[in-house]
Amino acid sequence: MIKRAQPYKRQIYICINNRQGESPSCGYSGSEEVVEELKKVCKELNLKGKIRVAKSGCMDLCAFGPNMMIWPDGLWYMKVTKENIPEIIATYLKLEEGDTNKTGASEIATGE
Ligand code: FES
């Protein structure tokens, strides 16, 4: 086993579990589209090494999908669409610049 500090400033996990409409699931609600947009925006902003985008399995909040969680901040976004991605990324870039106001993140998550 090798132990080390995490190699990325932030890791963004997006559930892609897809139950094909048999019951609510992130994959069936468009999470793959969210993943692709997130990767595209991170590439455009040259965030390699800063943000790692990872697909995940079910996070057990299926009815609120697509679900996204961000570490090490421990924040959770629900019902994310690809249109939310630029704003989510902008929020985290602001945090890296020293803006500690995380309310922007909750505003995005609730759609307020
Ligand atoms: S299917 Fe995404 S949280 Fe369960």
PDB file of N, CA and C and ligand atoms in Angstrom:
ATOM      1  N   MET A   1       0.846  -1.179   0.000  1.00  0.00           N
ATOM      2  CA  MET A   1       0.000   0.000   0.000  1.00  0.00           C
ATOM      3  C   MET A   1       0.890   1.241   0.000  1.00  0.00           C
ATOM      4  N   ILE A   2       0.472   2.224  -0.758  1.00  0.00           N
ATOM      5  CA  ILE A   2       1.157   3.508  -0.784  1.00  0.00           C
ATOM      6  C   ILE A   2       0.181   4.569  -0.281  1.00  0.00           C
ATOM      7  N   LYS A   3       0.614   5.371   0.666  1.00  0.00           N
ATOM      8  CA  LYS A   3      -0.249   6.419   1.211  1.00  0.00           C
ATOM      9  C   LYS A   3       0.360   7.771   0.876  1.00  0.00           C
ATOM     10  N   ARG A   4      -0.483   8.695   0.429  1.00  0.00           N
ATOM     11  CA  ARG A   4       0.004  10.028   0.114  1.00  0.00           C
ATOM     12  C   ARG A   4      -1.154  11.023   0.210  1.00  0.00           C
ATOM     13  N   ALA A   5      -0.819  12.305   0.185  1.00  0.00           N
ATOM     14  CA  ALA A   5      -1.861  13.332   0.158  1.00  0.00           C
ATOM     15  C   ALA A   5      -2.576  13.254  -1.184  1.00  0.00           C
ATOM     16  N   GLN A   6      -3.819  13.722  -1.206  1.00  0.00           N
ATOM     17  CA  GLN A   6      -4.541  13.653  -2.479  1.00  0.00           C
ATOM     18  C   GLN A   6      -3.841  14.537  -3.522  1.00  0.00           C
ATOM     19  N   PRO A   7      -3.767  14.043  -4.752  1.00  0.00           N
ATOM     20  CA  PRO A   7      -3.022  14.770  -5.785  1.00  0.00           C
ATOM     21  C   PRO A   7      -3.785  15.920  -6.433  1.00  0.00           C
ATOM     22  N   TYR A   8      -5.042  16.119  -6.076  1.00  0.00           N
ATOM     23  CA  TYR A   8      -5.843  17.180  -6.685  1.00  0.00           C
ATOM     24  C   TYR A   8      -6.379  18.105  -5.604  1.00  0.00           C
ATOM     25  N   LYS A   9      -6.536  19.373  -5.948  1.00  0.00           N
ATOM     26  CA  LYS A   9      -7.103  20.310  -4.973  1.00  0.00           C
ATOM     27  C   LYS A   9      -8.556  19.955  -4.692  1.00  0.00           C
ATOM     28  N   ARG A  10      -9.265  19.588  -5.753  1.00  0.00           N
ATOM     29  CA  ARG A  10     -10.667  19.200  -5.583  1.00  0.00           C
ATOM     30  C   ARG A  10     -10.979  17.982  -6.429  1.00  0.00           C
ATOM     31  N   GLN A  11     -11.825  17.151  -5.893  1.00  0.00           N
ATOM     32  CA  GLN A  11     -12.325  16.003  -6.630  1.00  0.00           C
ATOM     33  C   GLN A  11     -13.836  16.140  -6.716  1.00  0.00           C
ATOM     34  N   ILE A  12     -14.341  16.045  -7.924  1.00  0.00           N
ATOM     35  CA  ILE A  12     -15.780  16.177  -8.140  1.00  0.00           C
ATOM     36  C   ILE A  12     -16.309  14.826  -8.606  1.00  0.00           C
ATOM     37  N   TYR A  13     -17.197  14.278  -7.823  1.00  0.00           N
ATOM     38  CA  TYR A  13     -17.799  12.981  -8.146  1.00  0.00           C
ATOM     39  C   TYR A  13     -19.219  13.200  -8.630  1.00  0.00           C
ATOM     40  N   ILE A  14     -19.543  12.577  -9.740  1.00  0.00           N
ATOM     41  CA  ILE A  14     -20.895  12.651 -10.278  1.00  0.00           C
ATOM     42  C   ILE A  14     -21.428  11.232 -10.439  1.00  0.00           C
ATOM     43  N   CYS A  15     -22.565  11.000  -9.836  1.00  0.00           N
ATOM     44  CA  CYS A  15     -23.181   9.672  -9.939  1.00  0.00           C
ATOM     45  C   CYS A  15     -23.670   9.444 -11.367  1.00  0.00           C
ATOM     46  N   ILE A  16     -23.318   8.324 -11.938  1.00  0.00           N
ATOM     47  CA  ILE A  16     -23.822   7.993 -13.281  1.00  0.00           C
ATOM     48  C   ILE A  16     -24.662   6.711 -13.269  1.00  0.00           C
ATOM     49  N   ASN A  17     -25.036   6.281 -12.090  1.00  0.00           N
ATOM     50  CA  ASN A  17     -25.856   5.067 -12.007  1.00  0.00           C
ATOM     51  C   ASN A  17     -27.140   5.269 -12.820  1.00  0.00           C
ATOM     52  N   ASN A  18     -27.459   4.295 -13.658  1.00  0.00           N
ATOM     53  CA  ASN A  18     -28.615   4.428 -14.548  1.00  0.00           C
ATOM     54  C   ASN A  18     -29.523   3.201 -14.406  1.00  0.00           C
ATOM     55  N   ARG A  19     -30.716   3.439 -13.930  1.00  0.00           N
ATOM     56  CA  ARG A  19     -31.680   2.337 -13.761  1.00  0.00           C
ATOM     57  C   ARG A  19     -32.673   2.288 -14.918  1.00  0.00           C
ATOM     58  N   GLN A  20     -32.347   2.970 -15.994  1.00  0.00           N
ATOM     59  CA  GLN A  20     -33.137   2.921 -17.235  1.00  0.00           C
ATOM     60  C   GLN A  20     -34.617   3.264 -17.000  1.00  0.00           C
ATOM     61  N   GLY A  21     -34.876   4.138 -16.044  1.00  0.00           N
ATOM     62  CA  GLY A  21     -36.248   4.580 -15.811  1.00  0.00           C
ATOM     63  C   GLY A  21     -37.078   3.666 -14.926  1.00  0.00           C
ATOM     64  N   GLU A  22     -36.537   2.551 -14.500  1.00  0.00           N
ATOM     65  CA  GLU A  22     -37.294   1.634 -13.628  1.00  0.00           C
ATOM     66  C   GLU A  22     -37.530   2.258 -12.255  1.00  0.00           C
ATOM     67  N   SER A  23     -36.613   3.111 -11.835  1.00  0.00           N
ATOM     68  CA  SER A  23     -36.751   3.917 -10.627  1.00  0.00           C
ATOM     69  C   SER A  23     -35.812   5.109 -10.815  1.00  0.00           C
ATOM     70  N   PRO A  24     -35.973   6.176 -10.012  1.00  0.00           N
ATOM     71  CA  PRO A  24     -35.141   7.368 -10.221  1.00  0.00           C
ATOM     72  C   PRO A  24     -33.647   7.052 -10.154  1.00  0.00           C
ATOM     73  N   SER A  25     -32.889   7.672 -11.044  1.00  0.00           N
ATOM     74  CA  SER A  25     -31.435   7.488 -11.029  1.00  0.00           C
ATOM     75  C   SER A  25     -30.769   8.650 -11.749  1.00  0.00           C
ATOM     76  N   CYS A  26     -29.573   8.933 -11.334  1.00  0.00           N
ATOM     77  CA  CYS A  26     -28.835  10.074 -11.892  1.00  0.00           C
ATOM     78  C   CYS A  26     -28.536   9.887 -13.379  1.00  0.00           C
ATOM     79  N   GLY A  27     -28.103   8.698 -13.735  1.00  0.00           N
ATOM     80  CA  GLY A  27     -27.773   8.439 -15.135  1.00  0.00           C
ATOM     81  C   GLY A  27     -28.974   8.637 -16.038  1.00  0.00           C
ATOM     82  N   TYR A  28     -30.122   8.231 -15.582  1.00  0.00           N
ATOM     83  CA  TYR A  28     -31.350   8.376 -16.370  1.00  0.00           C
ATOM     84  C   TYR A  28     -31.795   9.836 -16.403  1.00  0.00           C
ATOM     85  N   SER A  29     -31.318  10.638 -15.447  1.00  0.00           N
ATOM     86  CA  SER A  29     -31.679  12.063 -15.362  1.00  0.00           C
ATOM     87  C   SER A  29     -30.656  12.971 -16.028  1.00  0.00           C
ATOM     88  N   GLY A  30     -29.714  12.391 -16.759  1.00  0.00           N
ATOM     89  CA  GLY A  30     -28.788  13.220 -17.539  1.00  0.00           C
ATOM     90  C   GLY A  30     -27.418  13.467 -16.949  1.00  0.00           C
ATOM     91  N   SER A  31     -26.989  12.644 -16.001  1.00  0.00           N
ATOM     92  CA  SER A  31     -25.692  12.923 -15.372  1.00  0.00           C
ATOM     93  C   SER A  31     -24.492  12.738 -16.308  1.00  0.00           C
ATOM     94  N   GLU A  32     -24.610  11.864 -17.300  1.00  0.00           N
ATOM     95  CA  GLU A  32     -23.482  11.695 -18.237  1.00  0.00           C
ATOM     96  C   GLU A  32     -23.234  13.006 -18.990  1.00  0.00           C
ATOM     97  N   GLU A  33     -24.305  13.709 -19.298  1.00  0.00           N
ATOM     98  CA  GLU A  33     -24.198  15.004 -19.971  1.00  0.00           C
ATOM     99  C   GLU A  33     -23.496  16.009 -19.049  1.00  0.00           C
ATOM    100  N   VAL A  34     -23.784  15.939 -17.762  1.00  0.00           N
ATOM    101  CA  VAL A  34     -23.147  16.812 -16.775  1.00  0.00           C
ATOM    102  C   VAL A  34     -21.645  16.512 -16.710  1.00  0.00           C
ATOM    103  N   VAL A  35     -21.299  15.242 -16.701  1.00  0.00           N
ATOM    104  CA  VAL A  35     -19.881  14.842 -16.656  1.00  0.00           C
ATOM    105  C   VAL A  35     -19.139  15.396 -17.870  1.00  0.00           C
ATOM    106  N   GLU A  36     -19.726  15.237 -19.045  1.00  0.00           N
ATOM    107  CA  GLU A  36     -19.061  15.701 -20.264  1.00  0.00           C
ATOM    108  C   GLU A  36     -18.872  17.211 -20.256  1.00  0.00           C
ATOM    109  N   GLU A  37     -19.889  17.941 -19.803  1.00  0.00           N
ATOM    110  CA  GLU A  37     -19.773  19.401 -19.734  1.00  0.00           C
ATOM    111  C   GLU A  37     -18.716  19.812 -18.716  1.00  0.00           C
ATOM    112  N   LEU A  38     -18.704  19.127 -17.590  1.00  0.00           N
ATOM    113  CA  LEU A  38     -17.727  19.432 -16.544  1.00  0.00           C
ATOM    114  C   LEU A  38     -16.302  19.205 -17.056  1.00  0.00           C
ATOM    115  N   LYS A  39     -16.091  18.097 -17.728  1.00  0.00           N
ATOM    116  CA  LYS A  39     -14.757  17.826 -18.285  1.00  0.00           C
ATOM    117  C   LYS A  39     -14.379  18.876 -19.329  1.00  0.00           C
ATOM    118  N   LYS A  40     -15.357  19.258 -20.147  1.00  0.00           N
ATOM    119  CA  LYS A  40     -15.098  20.258 -21.189  1.00  0.00           C
ATOM    120  C   LYS A  40     -14.696  21.602 -20.570  1.00  0.00           C
ATOM    121  N   VAL A  41     -15.435  22.036 -19.573  1.00  0.00           N
ATOM    122  CA  VAL A  41     -15.149  23.325 -18.941  1.00  0.00           C
ATOM    123  C   VAL A  41     -13.792  23.282 -18.227  1.00  0.00           C
ATOM    124  N   CYS A  42     -13.506  22.192 -17.541  1.00  0.00           N
ATOM    125  CA  CYS A  42     -12.207  22.071 -16.844  1.00  0.00           C
ATOM    126  C   CYS A  42     -11.058  22.113 -17.842  1.00  0.00           C
ATOM    127  N   LYS A  43     -11.251  21.475 -18.991  1.00  0.00           N
ATOM    128  CA  LYS A  43     -10.200  21.484 -20.012  1.00  0.00           C
ATOM    129  C   LYS A  43     -10.023  22.891 -20.581  1.00  0.00           C
ATOM    130  N   GLU A  44     -11.125  23.555 -20.860  1.00  0.00           N
ATOM    131  CA  GLU A  44     -11.065  24.914 -21.412  1.00  0.00           C
ATOM    132  C   GLU A  44     -10.351  25.870 -20.450  1.00  0.00           C
ATOM    133  N   LEU A  45     -10.550  25.637 -19.152  1.00  0.00           N
ATOM    134  CA  LEU A  45      -9.953  26.522 -18.142  1.00  0.00           C
ATOM    135  C   LEU A  45      -8.598  26.022 -17.662  1.00  0.00           C
ATOM    136  N   ASN A  46      -8.114  24.959 -18.298  1.00  0.00           N
ATOM    137  CA  ASN A  46      -6.802  24.402 -17.979  1.00  0.00           C
ATOM    138  C   ASN A  46      -6.675  24.058 -16.478  1.00  0.00           C
ATOM    139  N   LEU A  47      -7.643  23.310 -15.981  1.00  0.00           N
ATOM    140  CA  LEU A  47      -7.679  22.979 -14.557  1.00  0.00           C
ATOM    141  C   LEU A  47      -7.107  21.600 -14.245  1.00  0.00           C
ATOM    142  N   LYS A  48      -6.383  21.034 -15.180  1.00  0.00           N
ATOM    143  CA  LYS A  48      -5.763  19.732 -14.931  1.00  0.00           C
ATOM    144  C   LYS A  48      -4.854  19.839 -13.699  1.00  0.00           C
ATOM    145  N   GLY A  49      -5.000  18.882 -12.800  1.00  0.00           N
ATOM    146  CA  GLY A  49      -4.211  18.900 -11.571  1.00  0.00           C
ATOM    147  C   GLY A  49      -4.878  19.666 -10.448  1.00  0.00           C
ATOM    148  N   LYS A  50      -5.872  20.489 -10.795  1.00  0.00           N
ATOM    149  CA  LYS A  50      -6.606  21.234  -9.768  1.00  0.00           C
ATOM    150  C   LYS A  50      -7.932  20.559  -9.452  1.00  0.00           C
ATOM    151  N   ILE A  51      -8.621  20.167 -10.497  1.00  0.00           N
ATOM    152  CA  ILE A  51      -9.922  19.519 -10.308  1.00  0.00           C
ATOM    153  C   ILE A  51      -9.911  18.184 -11.036  1.00  0.00           C
ATOM    154  N   ARG A  52     -10.283  17.145 -10.325  1.00  0.00           N
ATOM    155  CA  ARG A  52     -10.408  15.824 -10.916  1.00  0.00           C
ATOM    156  C   ARG A  52     -11.890  15.465 -11.000  1.00  0.00           C
ATOM    157  N   VAL A  53     -12.332  15.187 -12.197  1.00  0.00           N
ATOM    158  CA  VAL A  53     -13.719  14.803 -12.417  1.00  0.00           C
ATOM    159  C   VAL A  53     -13.793  13.286 -12.427  1.00  0.00           C
ATOM    160  N   ALA A  54     -14.652  12.729 -11.590  1.00  0.00           N
ATOM    161  CA  ALA A  54     -14.759  11.280 -11.508  1.00  0.00           C
ATOM    162  C   ALA A  54     -16.218  10.843 -11.506  1.00  0.00           C
ATOM    163  N   LYS A  55     -16.500   9.822 -12.277  1.00  0.00           N
ATOM    164  CA  LYS A  55     -17.835   9.225 -12.267  1.00  0.00           C
ATOM    165  C   LYS A  55     -17.941   8.335 -11.035  1.00  0.00           C
ATOM    166  N   SER A  56     -19.136   8.317 -10.450  1.00  0.00           N
ATOM    167  CA  SER A  56     -19.312   7.446  -9.281  1.00  0.00           C
ATOM    168  C   SER A  56     -20.566   6.600  -9.431  1.00  0.00           C
ATOM    169  N   GLY A  57     -20.678   5.656  -8.544  1.00  0.00           N
ATOM    170  CA  GLY A  57     -21.888   4.861  -8.446  1.00  0.00           C
ATOM    171  C   GLY A  57     -22.915   5.593  -7.604  1.00  0.00           C
ATOM    172  N   CYS A  58     -23.958   4.897  -7.253  1.00  0.00           N
ATOM    173  CA  CYS A  58     -25.082   5.481  -6.517  1.00  0.00           C
ATOM    174  C   CYS A  58     -24.630   6.075  -5.182  1.00  0.00           C
ATOM    175  N   MET A  59     -25.158   7.263  -4.888  1.00  0.00           N
ATOM    176  CA  MET A  59     -24.865   7.945  -3.626  1.00  0.00           C
ATOM    177  C   MET A  59     -26.069   7.915  -2.694  1.00  0.00           C
ATOM    178  N   ASP A  60     -27.093   7.195  -3.088  1.00  0.00           N
ATOM    179  CA  ASP A  60     -28.273   6.947  -2.257  1.00  0.00           C
ATOM    180  C   ASP A  60     -29.189   8.148  -2.063  1.00  0.00           C
ATOM    181  N   LEU A  61     -29.135   9.103  -2.974  1.00  0.00           N
ATOM    182  CA  LEU A  61     -30.117  10.196  -2.982  1.00  0.00           C
ATOM    183  C   LEU A  61     -30.693  10.288  -4.404  1.00  0.00           C
ATOM    184  N   CYS A  62     -31.079   9.157  -4.905  1.00  0.00           N
ATOM    185  CA  CYS A  62     -31.413   8.974  -6.315  1.00  0.00           C
ATOM    186  C   CYS A  62     -32.504   9.913  -6.833  1.00  0.00           C
ATOM    187  N   ALA A  63     -33.503  10.174  -6.032  1.00  0.00           N
ATOM    188  CA  ALA A  63     -34.614  11.008  -6.492  1.00  0.00           C
ATOM    189  C   ALA A  63     -34.201  12.459  -6.712  1.00  0.00           C
ATOM    190  N   PHE A  64     -33.034  12.832  -6.227  1.00  0.00           N
ATOM    191  CA  PHE A  64     -32.569  14.215  -6.347  1.00  0.00           C
ATOM    192  C   PHE A  64     -31.462  14.371  -7.377  1.00  0.00           C
ATOM    193  N   GLY A  65     -31.246  13.356  -8.170  1.00  0.00           N
ATOM    194  CA  GLY A  65     -30.168  13.376  -9.140  1.00  0.00           C
ATOM    195  C   GLY A  65     -30.455  14.270 -10.327  1.00  0.00           C
ATOM    196  N   PRO A  66     -29.410  14.525 -11.086  1.00  0.00           N
ATOM    197  CA  PRO A  66     -28.033  14.104 -10.908  1.00  0.00           C
ATOM    198  C   PRO A  66     -27.377  14.698  -9.646  1.00  0.00           C
ATOM    199  N   ASN A  67     -26.722  13.835  -8.911  1.00  0.00           N
ATOM    200  CA  ASN A  67     -26.013  14.225  -7.694  1.00  0.00           C
ATOM    201  C   ASN A  67     -24.524  14.411  -7.959  1.00  0.00           C
ATOM    202  N   MET A  68     -23.976  15.417  -7.283  1.00  0.00           N
ATOM    203  CA  MET A  68     -22.552  15.722  -7.426  1.00  0.00           C
ATOM    204  C   MET A  68     -22.004  16.051  -6.043  1.00  0.00           C
ATOM    205  N   MET A  69     -20.862  15.488  -5.685  1.00  0.00           N
ATOM    206  CA  MET A  69     -20.235  15.881  -4.424  1.00  0.00           C
ATOM    207  C   MET A  69     -18.808  16.335  -4.697  1.00  0.00           C
ATOM    208  N   ILE A  70     -18.396  17.311  -3.903  1.00  0.00           N
ATOM    209  CA  ILE A  70     -17.103  17.939  -4.129  1.00  0.00           C
ATOM    210  C   ILE A  70     -16.268  17.845  -2.860  1.00  0.00           C
ATOM    211  N   TRP A  71     -15.068  17.299  -3.010  1.00  0.00           N
ATOM    212  CA  TRP A  71     -14.126  17.157  -1.899  1.00  0.00           C
ATOM    213  C   TRP A  71     -12.907  17.992  -2.156  1.00  0.00           C
ATOM    214  N   PRO A  72     -12.270  18.536  -1.147  1.00  0.00           N
ATOM    215  CA  PRO A  72     -12.483  18.308   0.284  1.00  0.00           C
ATOM    216  C   PRO A  72     -13.541  19.213   0.913  1.00  0.00           C
ATOM    217  N   ASP A  73     -14.244  19.987   0.099  1.00  0.00           N
ATOM    218  CA  ASP A  73     -15.219  20.923   0.658  1.00  0.00           C
ATOM    219  C   ASP A  73     -16.401  20.214   1.313  1.00  0.00           C
ATOM    220  N   GLY A  74     -16.683  19.000   0.885  1.00  0.00           N
ATOM    221  CA  GLY A  74     -17.789  18.257   1.458  1.00  0.00           C
ATOM    222  C   GLY A  74     -19.141  18.823   1.063  1.00  0.00           C
ATOM    223  N   LEU A  75     -19.206  19.472  -0.095  1.00  0.00           N
ATOM    224  CA  LEU A  75     -20.473  20.037  -0.557  1.00  0.00           C
ATOM    225  C   LEU A  75     -21.149  19.099  -1.542  1.00  0.00           C
ATOM    226  N   TRP A  76     -22.443  19.239  -1.580  1.00  0.00           N
ATOM    227  CA  TRP A  76     -23.252  18.341  -2.387  1.00  0.00           C
ATOM    228  C   TRP A  76     -24.203  19.159  -3.246  1.00  0.00           C
ATOM    229  N   TYR A  77     -24.252  18.869  -4.517  1.00  0.00           N
ATOM    230  CA  TYR A  77     -25.202  19.512  -5.420  1.00  0.00           C
ATOM    231  C   TYR A  77     -26.178  18.458  -5.910  1.00  0.00           C
ATOM    232  N   MET A  78     -27.439  18.846  -5.975  1.00  0.00           N
ATOM    233  CA  MET A  78     -28.473  17.932  -6.458  1.00  0.00           C
ATOM    234  C   MET A  78     -29.180  18.547  -7.649  1.00  0.00           C
ATOM    235  N   LYS A  79     -29.754  17.693  -8.456  1.00  0.00           N
ATOM    236  CA  LYS A  79     -30.485  18.119  -9.658  1.00  0.00           C
ATOM    237  C   LYS A  79     -29.614  19.035 -10.527  1.00  0.00           C
ATOM    238  N   VAL A  80     -28.369  18.647 -10.679  1.00  0.00           N
ATOM    239  CA  VAL A  80     -27.421  19.438 -11.470  1.00  0.00           C
ATOM    240  C   VAL A  80     -27.703  19.246 -12.958  1.00  0.00           C
ATOM    241  N   THR A  81     -27.620  20.342 -13.688  1.00  0.00           N
ATOM    242  CA  THR A  81     -27.715  20.261 -15.150  1.00  0.00           C
ATOM    243  C   THR A  81     -26.420  20.786 -15.738  1.00  0.00           C
ATOM    244  N   LYS A  82     -26.205  20.526 -17.005  1.00  0.00           N
ATOM    245  CA  LYS A  82     -24.960  20.992 -17.617  1.00  0.00           C
ATOM    246  C   LYS A  82     -24.891  22.516 -17.629  1.00  0.00           C
ATOM    247  N   GLU A  83     -26.049  23.172 -17.593  1.00  0.00           N
ATOM    248  CA  GLU A  83     -26.069  24.636 -17.564  1.00  0.00           C
ATOM    249  C   GLU A  83     -25.512  25.178 -16.246  1.00  0.00           C
ATOM    250  N   ASN A  84     -25.522  24.384 -15.184  1.00  0.00           N
ATOM    251  CA  ASN A  84     -24.995  24.811 -13.871  1.00  0.00           C
ATOM    252  C   ASN A  84     -23.469  24.769 -13.809  1.00  0.00           C
ATOM    253  N   ILE A  85     -22.839  24.027 -14.695  1.00  0.00           N
ATOM    254  CA  ILE A  85     -21.409  23.743 -14.560  1.00  0.00           C
ATOM    255  C   ILE A  85     -20.519  24.984 -14.555  1.00  0.00           C
ATOM    256  N   PRO A  86     -20.662  25.913 -15.504  1.00  0.00           N
ATOM    257  CA  PRO A  86     -19.778  27.093 -15.460  1.00  0.00           C
ATOM    258  C   PRO A  86     -19.863  27.837 -14.133  1.00  0.00           C
ATOM    259  N   GLU A  87     -21.065  27.940 -13.583  1.00  0.00           N
ATOM    260  CA  GLU A  87     -21.233  28.662 -12.319  1.00  0.00           C
ATOM    261  C   GLU A  87     -20.613  27.885 -11.150  1.00  0.00           C
ATOM    262  N   ILE A  88     -20.757  26.581 -11.154  1.00  0.00           N
ATOM    263  CA  ILE A  88     -20.151  25.767 -10.093  1.00  0.00           C
ATOM    264  C   ILE A  88     -18.633  25.904 -10.141  1.00  0.00           C
ATOM    265  N   ILE A  89     -18.059  25.789 -11.305  1.00  0.00           N
ATOM    266  CA  ILE A  89     -16.603  25.902 -11.430  1.00  0.00           C
ATOM    267  C   ILE A  89     -16.144  27.301 -11.029  1.00  0.00           C
ATOM    268  N   ALA A  90     -16.866  28.325 -11.445  1.00  0.00           N
ATOM    269  CA  ALA A  90     -16.498  29.701 -11.091  1.00  0.00           C
ATOM    270  C   ALA A  90     -16.498  29.872  -9.575  1.00  0.00           C
ATOM    271  N   THR A  91     -17.446  29.252  -8.888  1.00  0.00           N
ATOM    272  CA  THR A  91     -17.513  29.335  -7.425  1.00  0.00           C
ATOM    273  C   THR A  91     -16.249  28.761  -6.807  1.00  0.00           C
ATOM    274  N   TYR A  92     -15.781  27.631  -7.304  1.00  0.00           N
ATOM    275  CA  TYR A  92     -14.602  27.006  -6.708  1.00  0.00           C
ATOM    276  C   TYR A  92     -13.321  27.738  -7.063  1.00  0.00           C
ATOM    277  N   LEU A  93     -13.302  28.350  -8.222  1.00  0.00           N
ATOM    278  CA  LEU A  93     -12.122  29.149  -8.563  1.00  0.00           C
ATOM    279  C   LEU A  93     -12.043  30.368  -7.656  1.00  0.00           C
ATOM    280  N   LYS A  94     -13.197  30.941  -7.324  1.00  0.00           N
ATOM    281  CA  LYS A  94     -13.227  32.077  -6.397  1.00  0.00           C
ATOM    282  C   LYS A  94     -12.725  31.657  -5.023  1.00  0.00           C
ATOM    283  N   LEU A  95     -13.117  30.469  -4.574  1.00  0.00           N
ATOM    284  CA  LEU A  95     -12.662  29.968  -3.276  1.00  0.00           C
ATOM    285  C   LEU A  95     -11.145  29.824  -3.258  1.00  0.00           C
ATOM    286  N   GLU A  96     -10.580  29.382  -4.362  1.00  0.00           N
ATOM    287  CA  GLU A  96      -9.129  29.236  -4.426  1.00  0.00           C
ATOM    288  C   GLU A  96      -8.427  30.581  -4.381  1.00  0.00           C
ATOM    289  N   GLU A  97      -9.147  31.604  -4.834  1.00  0.00           N
ATOM    290  CA  GLU A  97      -8.566  32.951  -4.798  1.00  0.00           C
ATOM    291  C   GLU A  97      -8.707  33.594  -3.425  1.00  0.00           C
ATOM    292  N   GLY A  98      -9.309  32.868  -2.481  1.00  0.00           N
ATOM    293  CA  GLY A  98      -9.406  33.368  -1.122  1.00  0.00           C
ATOM    294  C   GLY A  98     -10.771  33.853  -0.715  1.00  0.00           C
ATOM    295  N   ASP A  99     -11.741  33.769  -1.614  1.00  0.00           N
ATOM    296  CA  ASP A  99     -13.101  34.152  -1.261  1.00  0.00           C
ATOM    297  C   ASP A  99     -13.715  33.003  -0.472  1.00  0.00           C
ATOM    298  N   THR A 100     -13.948  33.210   0.817  1.00  0.00           N
ATOM    299  CA  THR A 100     -14.443  32.116   1.660  1.00  0.00           C
ATOM    300  C   THR A 100     -15.955  32.045   1.717  1.00  0.00           C
ATOM    301  N   ASN A 101     -16.630  32.863   0.925  1.00  0.00           N
ATOM    302  CA  ASN A 101     -18.092  32.839   0.913  1.00  0.00           C
ATOM    303  C   ASN A 101     -18.585  31.636   0.121  1.00  0.00           C
ATOM    304  N   LYS A 102     -19.035  30.614   0.831  1.00  0.00           N
ATOM    305  CA  LYS A 102     -19.508  29.417   0.167  1.00  0.00           C
ATOM    306  C   LYS A 102     -20.997  29.485  -0.141  1.00  0.00           C
ATOM    307  N   THR A 103     -21.623  30.619   0.167  1.00  0.00           N
ATOM    308  CA  THR A 103     -23.062  30.680  -0.072  1.00  0.00           C
ATOM    309  C   THR A 103     -23.378  30.590  -1.550  1.00  0.00           C
ATOM    310  N   GLY A 104     -22.461  30.981  -2.378  1.00  0.00           N
ATOM    311  CA  GLY A 104     -22.688  30.840  -3.818  1.00  0.00           C
ATOM    312  C   GLY A 104     -22.978  29.411  -4.179  1.00  0.00           C
ATOM    313  N   ALA A 105     -22.280  28.489  -3.513  1.00  0.00           N
ATOM    314  CA  ALA A 105     -22.480  27.075  -3.816  1.00  0.00           C
ATOM    315  C   ALA A 105     -23.894  26.635  -3.455  1.00  0.00           C
ATOM    316  N   SER A 106     -24.375  27.040  -2.292  1.00  0.00           N
ATOM    317  CA  SER A 106     -25.718  26.595  -1.905  1.00  0.00           C
ATOM    318  C   SER A 106     -26.774  27.247  -2.784  1.00  0.00           C
ATOM    319  N   GLU A 107     -26.510  28.477  -3.240  1.00  0.00           N
ATOM    320  CA  GLU A 107     -27.468  29.133  -4.131  1.00  0.00           C
ATOM    321  C   GLU A 107     -27.602  28.363  -5.433  1.00  0.00           C
ATOM    322  N   ILE A 108     -26.466  27.854  -5.914  1.00  0.00           N
ATOM    323  CA  ILE A 108     -26.510  27.079  -7.149  1.00  0.00           C
ATOM    324  C   ILE A 108     -27.296  25.791  -6.914  1.00  0.00           C
ATOM    325  N   ALA A 109     -27.002  25.149  -5.799  1.00  0.00           N
ATOM    326  CA  ALA A 109     -27.626  23.850  -5.540  1.00  0.00           C
ATOM    327  C   ALA A 109     -29.127  23.953  -5.379  1.00  0.00           C
ATOM    328  N   THR A 110     -29.603  25.037  -4.800  1.00  0.00           N
ATOM    329  CA  THR A 110     -31.038  25.151  -4.580  1.00  0.00           C
ATOM    330  C   THR A 110     -31.730  25.891  -5.703  1.00  0.00           C
ATOM    331  N   GLY A 111     -30.951  26.460  -6.596  1.00  0.00           N
ATOM    332  CA  GLY A 111     -31.545  27.193  -7.690  1.00  0.00           C
ATOM    333  C   GLY A 111     -32.081  28.551  -7.292  1.00  0.00           C
ATOM    334  N   GLU A 112     -31.699  29.050  -6.129  1.00  0.00           N
ATOM    335  CA  GLU A 112     -32.169  30.354  -5.659  1.00  0.00           C
ATOM    336  C   GLU A 112     -31.465  31.481  -6.381  1.00  0.00           C
TER     337      GLU A 112
HETATM  338  S1  FES B   1     -28.612   6.834  -8.782  1.00  0.00           S
HETATM  339 FE1  FES B   1     -27.425   8.600  -8.309  1.00  0.00          FE
HETATM  340  S2  FES B   1     -27.607   8.742  -6.187  1.00  0.00           S
HETATM  341 FE2  FES B   1     -28.601   6.870  -6.640  1.00  0.00          FE
END
